[in-house]
Tab-separated table of C-alpha atoms in Angstrom:
chain	number	residue	atom	x	y	z
A	1	GLN	CA	-73.337	-125.735	-149.295
A	2	GLN	CA	-74.161	-129.367	-148.707
A	3	GLN	CA	-77.700	-129.051	-147.460
A	4	VAL	CA	-80.799	-130.891	-148.491
A	5	LYS	CA	-84.072	-129.365	-147.303
A	6	GLN	CA	-87.087	-131.644	-147.033
A	7	SER	CA	-90.766	-130.837	-146.613
A	8	PRO	CA	-93.253	-131.354	-145.158
A	9	GLN	CA	-92.108	-132.535	-141.748
A	10	SER	CA	-95.222	-134.674	-141.402
A	11	LEU	CA	-97.950	-135.717	-143.800
A	12	ILE	CA	-101.278	-137.470	-143.393
A	13	VAL	CA	-102.885	-139.027	-146.460
A	14	GLN	CA	-105.987	-141.115	-146.886
A	15	LYS	CA	-105.651	-144.661	-148.147
A	16	GLY	CA	-105.612	-144.669	-151.928
A	17	GLY	CA	-104.398	-141.093	-152.172
A	18	ILE	CA	-101.116	-139.701	-153.501
A	19	SER	CA	-98.357	-138.845	-151.026
A	20	ILE	CA	-95.888	-136.181	-152.155
A	21	ILE	CA	-92.657	-135.316	-150.354
A	22	ASN	CA	-90.370	-132.593	-151.635
A	23	CYS	CA	-86.661	-131.906	-151.350
A	24	ALA	CA	-84.453	-129.044	-152.486
A	25	TYR	CA	-80.696	-128.836	-152.682
A	26	GLU	CA	-78.053	-126.195	-153.335
A	27	ASN	CA	-74.893	-128.056	-154.304
A	28	THR	CA	-74.830	-128.761	-158.030
A	29	ALA	CA	-72.060	-131.327	-157.607
A	30	PHE	CA	-74.455	-133.955	-156.271
A	31	ASP	CA	-74.609	-136.990	-158.549
A	32	TYR	CA	-77.127	-139.302	-156.879
A	33	PHE	CA	-80.381	-138.595	-155.076
A	34	PRO	CA	-81.686	-141.600	-153.136
A	35	TRP	CA	-84.790	-141.899	-151.011
A	36	TYR	CA	-84.797	-144.002	-147.858
A	37	GLN	CA	-87.758	-145.447	-145.951
A	38	GLN	CA	-87.590	-146.068	-142.225
A	39	PHE	CA	-90.163	-147.998	-140.209
A	40	PRO	CA	-90.327	-147.514	-136.417
A	41	GLY	CA	-87.582	-149.444	-134.649
A	42	LYS	CA	-85.781	-150.288	-137.891
A	43	GLY	CA	-82.892	-148.873	-139.853
A	44	PRO	CA	-83.487	-146.851	-143.023
A	45	ALA	CA	-83.717	-148.848	-146.253
A	46	LEU	CA	-83.075	-147.623	-149.785
A	47	LEU	CA	-86.340	-147.178	-151.642
A	48	ILE	CA	-85.379	-145.673	-154.972
A	49	ALA	CA	-82.571	-143.487	-156.355
A	50	ILE	CA	-82.184	-141.148	-159.317
A	51	ARG	CA	-79.338	-139.456	-161.170
A	52	PRO	CA	-79.654	-135.770	-162.143
A	53	ASP	CA	-79.634	-136.573	-165.877
A	54	VAL	CA	-82.984	-138.366	-165.516
A	55	SER	CA	-86.220	-136.422	-164.978
A	56	GLU	CA	-88.306	-139.272	-163.613
A	57	LYS	CA	-87.862	-142.777	-162.262
A	58	LYS	CA	-90.659	-145.134	-161.344
A	59	GLU	CA	-90.609	-148.321	-159.318
A	60	GLY	CA	-94.033	-149.764	-158.675
A	61	ARG	CA	-96.106	-147.177	-156.827
A	62	PHE	CA	-93.055	-145.032	-156.049
A	63	THR	CA	-91.891	-142.315	-158.447
A	64	ILE	CA	-89.071	-139.785	-158.145
A	65	SER	CA	-89.485	-136.581	-160.147
A	66	PHE	CA	-86.335	-134.531	-160.665
A	67	ASN	CA	-86.157	-130.863	-161.697
A	68	LYS	CA	-82.514	-130.021	-162.302
A	69	SER	CA	-83.019	-126.349	-163.099
A	70	ALA	CA	-85.015	-125.784	-159.923
A	71	LYS	CA	-82.680	-128.028	-157.888
A	72	GLN	CA	-85.665	-129.907	-156.557
A	73	PHE	CA	-86.763	-133.515	-156.457
A	74	SER	CA	-89.795	-135.208	-155.045
A	75	LEU	CA	-91.151	-138.613	-154.101
A	76	HIS	CA	-94.660	-139.548	-155.152
A	77	ILE	CA	-96.387	-142.549	-153.645
A	78	MET	CA	-99.408	-143.533	-155.706
A	79	ASP	CA	-102.359	-145.411	-154.210
A	80	SER	CA	-100.886	-144.924	-150.724
A	81	GLN	CA	-101.450	-147.817	-148.311
A	82	PRO	CA	-101.362	-148.022	-144.503
A	83	GLY	CA	-98.209	-150.162	-144.872
A	84	ASP	CA	-96.481	-147.130	-146.411
A	85	SER	CA	-96.697	-145.326	-143.070
A	86	ALA	CA	-93.061	-144.621	-142.210
A	87	THR	CA	-90.478	-141.854	-142.117
A	88	TYR	CA	-89.044	-140.971	-145.510
A	89	PHE	CA	-85.657	-139.358	-146.043
A	90	CYS	CA	-84.345	-137.806	-149.198
A	91	ALA	CA	-80.577	-137.681	-149.564
A	92	ALA	CA	-77.865	-136.532	-151.911
A	93	LYS	CA	-74.400	-137.790	-152.669
A	94	ARG	CA	-71.665	-135.493	-153.918
A	95	GLN	CA	-69.753	-136.639	-156.983
A	96	GLY	CA	-66.594	-138.516	-156.001
A	97	ALA	CA	-67.560	-138.536	-152.349
A	98	GLN	CA	-69.013	-141.266	-150.172
A	99	LYS	CA	-70.944	-139.133	-147.755
A	100	LEU	CA	-74.736	-138.971	-147.991
A	101	VAL	CA	-76.384	-135.746	-146.935
A	102	PHE	CA	-79.846	-136.478	-145.588
A	103	GLY	CA	-82.938	-134.313	-145.486
A	104	GLN	CA	-84.717	-133.794	-142.196
A	105	GLY	CA	-87.225	-136.603	-142.797
A	106	THR	CA	-90.997	-136.711	-143.358
A	107	ARG	CA	-93.247	-138.752	-141.122
A	108	LEU	CA	-95.958	-140.152	-143.386
A	109	THR	CA	-99.187	-141.551	-141.981
A	110	ILE	CA	-101.689	-143.266	-144.253
A	111	ASN	CA	-105.152	-143.401	-142.713
A	112	PRO	CA	-107.223	-146.502	-143.543
B	1	ASP	CA	-79.645	-163.984	-142.948
B	2	THR	CA	-78.954	-160.631	-141.347
B	3	ALA	CA	-77.025	-158.365	-143.710
B	4	VAL	CA	-75.875	-155.712	-141.226
B	5	SER	CA	-76.084	-156.584	-137.551
B	6	GLN	CA	-75.417	-154.492	-134.474
B	7	THR	CA	-75.013	-155.378	-130.830
B	8	PRO	CA	-76.420	-154.503	-128.443
B	9	LYS	CA	-79.857	-153.345	-129.595
B	10	TYR	CA	-80.405	-151.386	-126.384
B	11	LEU	CA	-77.805	-149.855	-124.123
B	12	VAL	CA	-78.661	-148.049	-120.896
B	13	THR	CA	-75.758	-146.624	-118.948
B	14	GLN	CA	-74.783	-143.832	-116.609
B	15	MET	CA	-72.931	-140.650	-117.364
B	16	GLY	CA	-69.182	-141.035	-117.319
B	17	ASN	CA	-69.151	-144.682	-118.341
B	18	ASP	CA	-67.380	-146.107	-121.388
B	19	LYS	CA	-69.314	-148.323	-123.807
B	20	SER	CA	-68.883	-150.026	-127.166
B	21	ILE	CA	-71.244	-150.886	-129.986
B	22	LYS	CA	-70.335	-153.599	-132.456
B	23	CYS	CA	-71.289	-153.886	-136.108
B	24	GLU	CA	-70.832	-156.672	-138.615
B	25	GLN	CA	-71.854	-156.964	-142.261
B	26	ASN	CA	-71.947	-160.197	-144.282
B	27	LEU	CA	-72.536	-158.537	-147.654
B	28	GLY	CA	-68.907	-158.455	-148.693
B	29	HIS	CA	-69.025	-154.661	-148.836
B	30	ASP	CA	-65.896	-152.523	-148.761
B	31	THR	CA	-67.310	-149.490	-146.965
B	32	MET	CA	-68.920	-149.119	-143.572
B	33	TYR	CA	-70.453	-146.134	-141.739
B	34	TRP	CA	-71.642	-144.966	-138.350
B	35	TYR	CA	-74.623	-142.618	-138.106
B	36	LYS	CA	-76.291	-140.917	-135.173
B	37	GLN	CA	-80.067	-140.383	-135.260
B	38	ASP	CA	-81.337	-137.909	-132.710
B	39	SER	CA	-84.764	-137.647	-131.114
B	40	LYS	CA	-86.001	-135.578	-134.069
B	41	LYS	CA	-85.010	-138.405	-136.431
B	42	PHE	CA	-82.205	-136.398	-138.019
B	43	LEU	CA	-79.536	-138.709	-139.487
B	44	LYS	CA	-75.964	-137.519	-139.221
B	45	ILE	CA	-72.880	-139.300	-140.536
B	46	MET	CA	-70.145	-139.745	-137.953
B	47	PHE	CA	-67.497	-141.944	-139.517
B	48	SER	CA	-66.826	-144.050	-142.580
B	49	TYR	CA	-64.235	-146.701	-143.283
B	50	ASN	CA	-63.244	-148.113	-146.641
B	51	ASN	CA	-61.272	-151.367	-146.463
B	52	LYS	CA	-60.293	-150.604	-142.860
B	53	GLU	CA	-59.142	-147.083	-143.741
B	54	LEU	CA	-60.873	-144.095	-142.119
B	55	ILE	CA	-62.201	-141.849	-144.885
B	56	ILE	CA	-64.919	-139.778	-143.227
B	57	ASN	CA	-64.444	-138.277	-139.801
B	58	GLU	CA	-67.116	-135.684	-139.179
B	59	THR	CA	-67.038	-133.150	-136.380
B	60	VAL	CA	-67.563	-135.626	-133.582
B	61	PRO	CA	-66.187	-135.327	-130.018
B	62	ASN	CA	-62.969	-137.301	-129.690
B	63	ARG	CA	-64.695	-139.339	-126.991
B	64	PHE	CA	-66.034	-141.309	-129.960
B	65	SER	CA	-63.522	-143.658	-131.533
B	66	PRO	CA	-64.275	-146.074	-134.364
B	67	LYS	CA	-62.256	-149.212	-134.950
B	68	SER	CA	-62.312	-151.492	-137.979
B	69	PRO	CA	-60.476	-154.774	-137.321
B	70	ASP	CA	-61.383	-155.995	-140.805
B	71	LYS	CA	-63.638	-154.788	-143.601
B	72	ALA	CA	-66.621	-156.757	-142.286
B	73	HIS	CA	-66.549	-155.157	-138.839
B	74	LEU	CA	-66.785	-151.600	-137.583
B	75	ASN	CA	-67.048	-150.932	-133.876
B	76	LEU	CA	-67.763	-147.686	-132.058
B	77	HIS	CA	-66.284	-146.966	-128.662
B	78	ILE	CA	-67.556	-144.062	-126.590
B	79	ASN	CA	-65.680	-142.738	-123.581
B	80	SER	CA	-67.044	-140.645	-120.727
B	81	LEU	CA	-70.642	-140.827	-121.868
B	82	GLU	CA	-72.748	-137.677	-121.615
B	83	LEU	CA	-76.513	-137.133	-121.534
B	84	GLY	CA	-76.355	-135.645	-125.035
B	85	ASP	CA	-74.994	-138.904	-126.418
B	86	SER	CA	-78.419	-140.490	-125.979
B	87	ALA	CA	-79.591	-141.366	-129.484
B	88	VAL	CA	-79.986	-144.266	-131.876
B	89	TYR	CA	-76.718	-145.240	-133.534
B	90	PHE	CA	-76.858	-146.940	-136.921
B	91	CYS	CA	-74.172	-148.864	-138.675
B	92	ALA	CA	-74.402	-149.099	-142.465
B	93	SER	CA	-72.417	-150.510	-145.349
B	94	SER	CA	-72.133	-149.958	-149.083
B	95	GLN	CA	-70.569	-152.083	-151.788
B	96	ASP	CA	-67.867	-149.576	-152.600
B	97	LYS	CA	-67.252	-145.862	-153.020
B	98	ALA	CA	-69.102	-145.658	-156.329
B	99	ARG	CA	-72.280	-147.142	-154.873
B	100	SER	CA	-72.207	-145.203	-151.611
B	101	TYR	CA	-75.687	-143.833	-152.400
B	102	GLU	CA	-76.944	-147.391	-151.780
B	103	GLN	CA	-76.349	-148.050	-148.128
B	104	TYR	CA	-77.587	-150.971	-146.086
B	105	PHE	CA	-78.405	-150.053	-142.507
B	106	GLY	CA	-78.348	-152.180	-139.404
B	107	PRO	CA	-81.272	-152.270	-136.946
B	108	GLY	CA	-79.763	-149.598	-134.728
B	109	THR	CA	-78.563	-149.399	-131.137
B	110	ARG	CA	-80.637	-147.225	-128.831
B	111	LEU	CA	-78.260	-145.651	-126.333
B	112	THR	CA	-79.742	-144.061	-123.231
B	113	VAL	CA	-77.429	-142.191	-120.895
B	114	THR	CA	-78.856	-141.437	-117.433
């Protein structure tokens, strides 16, 4: 199985709040889990990535939490800002492969 | 400086026509990709080339044919366009196979088939 399931499909958060997007996977041979951010009319851009041997990675207001036993990982956006409004994709890369398997995407709206 | 560029940005055409989308990257990357993003925003890999060699060829109608004249360019030619081909097509590149989780996407080409 090479699926990555992402939830929720859409999310509305107030400015200053915490945005949380979750992903689950089935294939244990994945070796990288990146998150991409896509603004309307633009291509996706890499936000942050984590390996499965790390439980948490933080870059500024963005944190990935990784639960290997549960095969789940999540993106937390602290102090969410209107400029964070975008579609977020989780993804997974299988070891030795080049293909990225993307989640279905989450449309995040931060209300001012 | 644009890292990954695509032309055209918009393409409106009729069913049955043949069209091409061009992609160029100036990052010095070895690997390039084509993705299709449908109306629900789902991103699906179509093809990938590494140093001009085709390495990923997903289940895509053979009306779609990629061509890589050199490692900085990856073009997509579509024959006999159908309504269902309407989507946004993204080109992307990565440094090499090991760093394929870090892909740089172009701005996309919105294809509308009428």
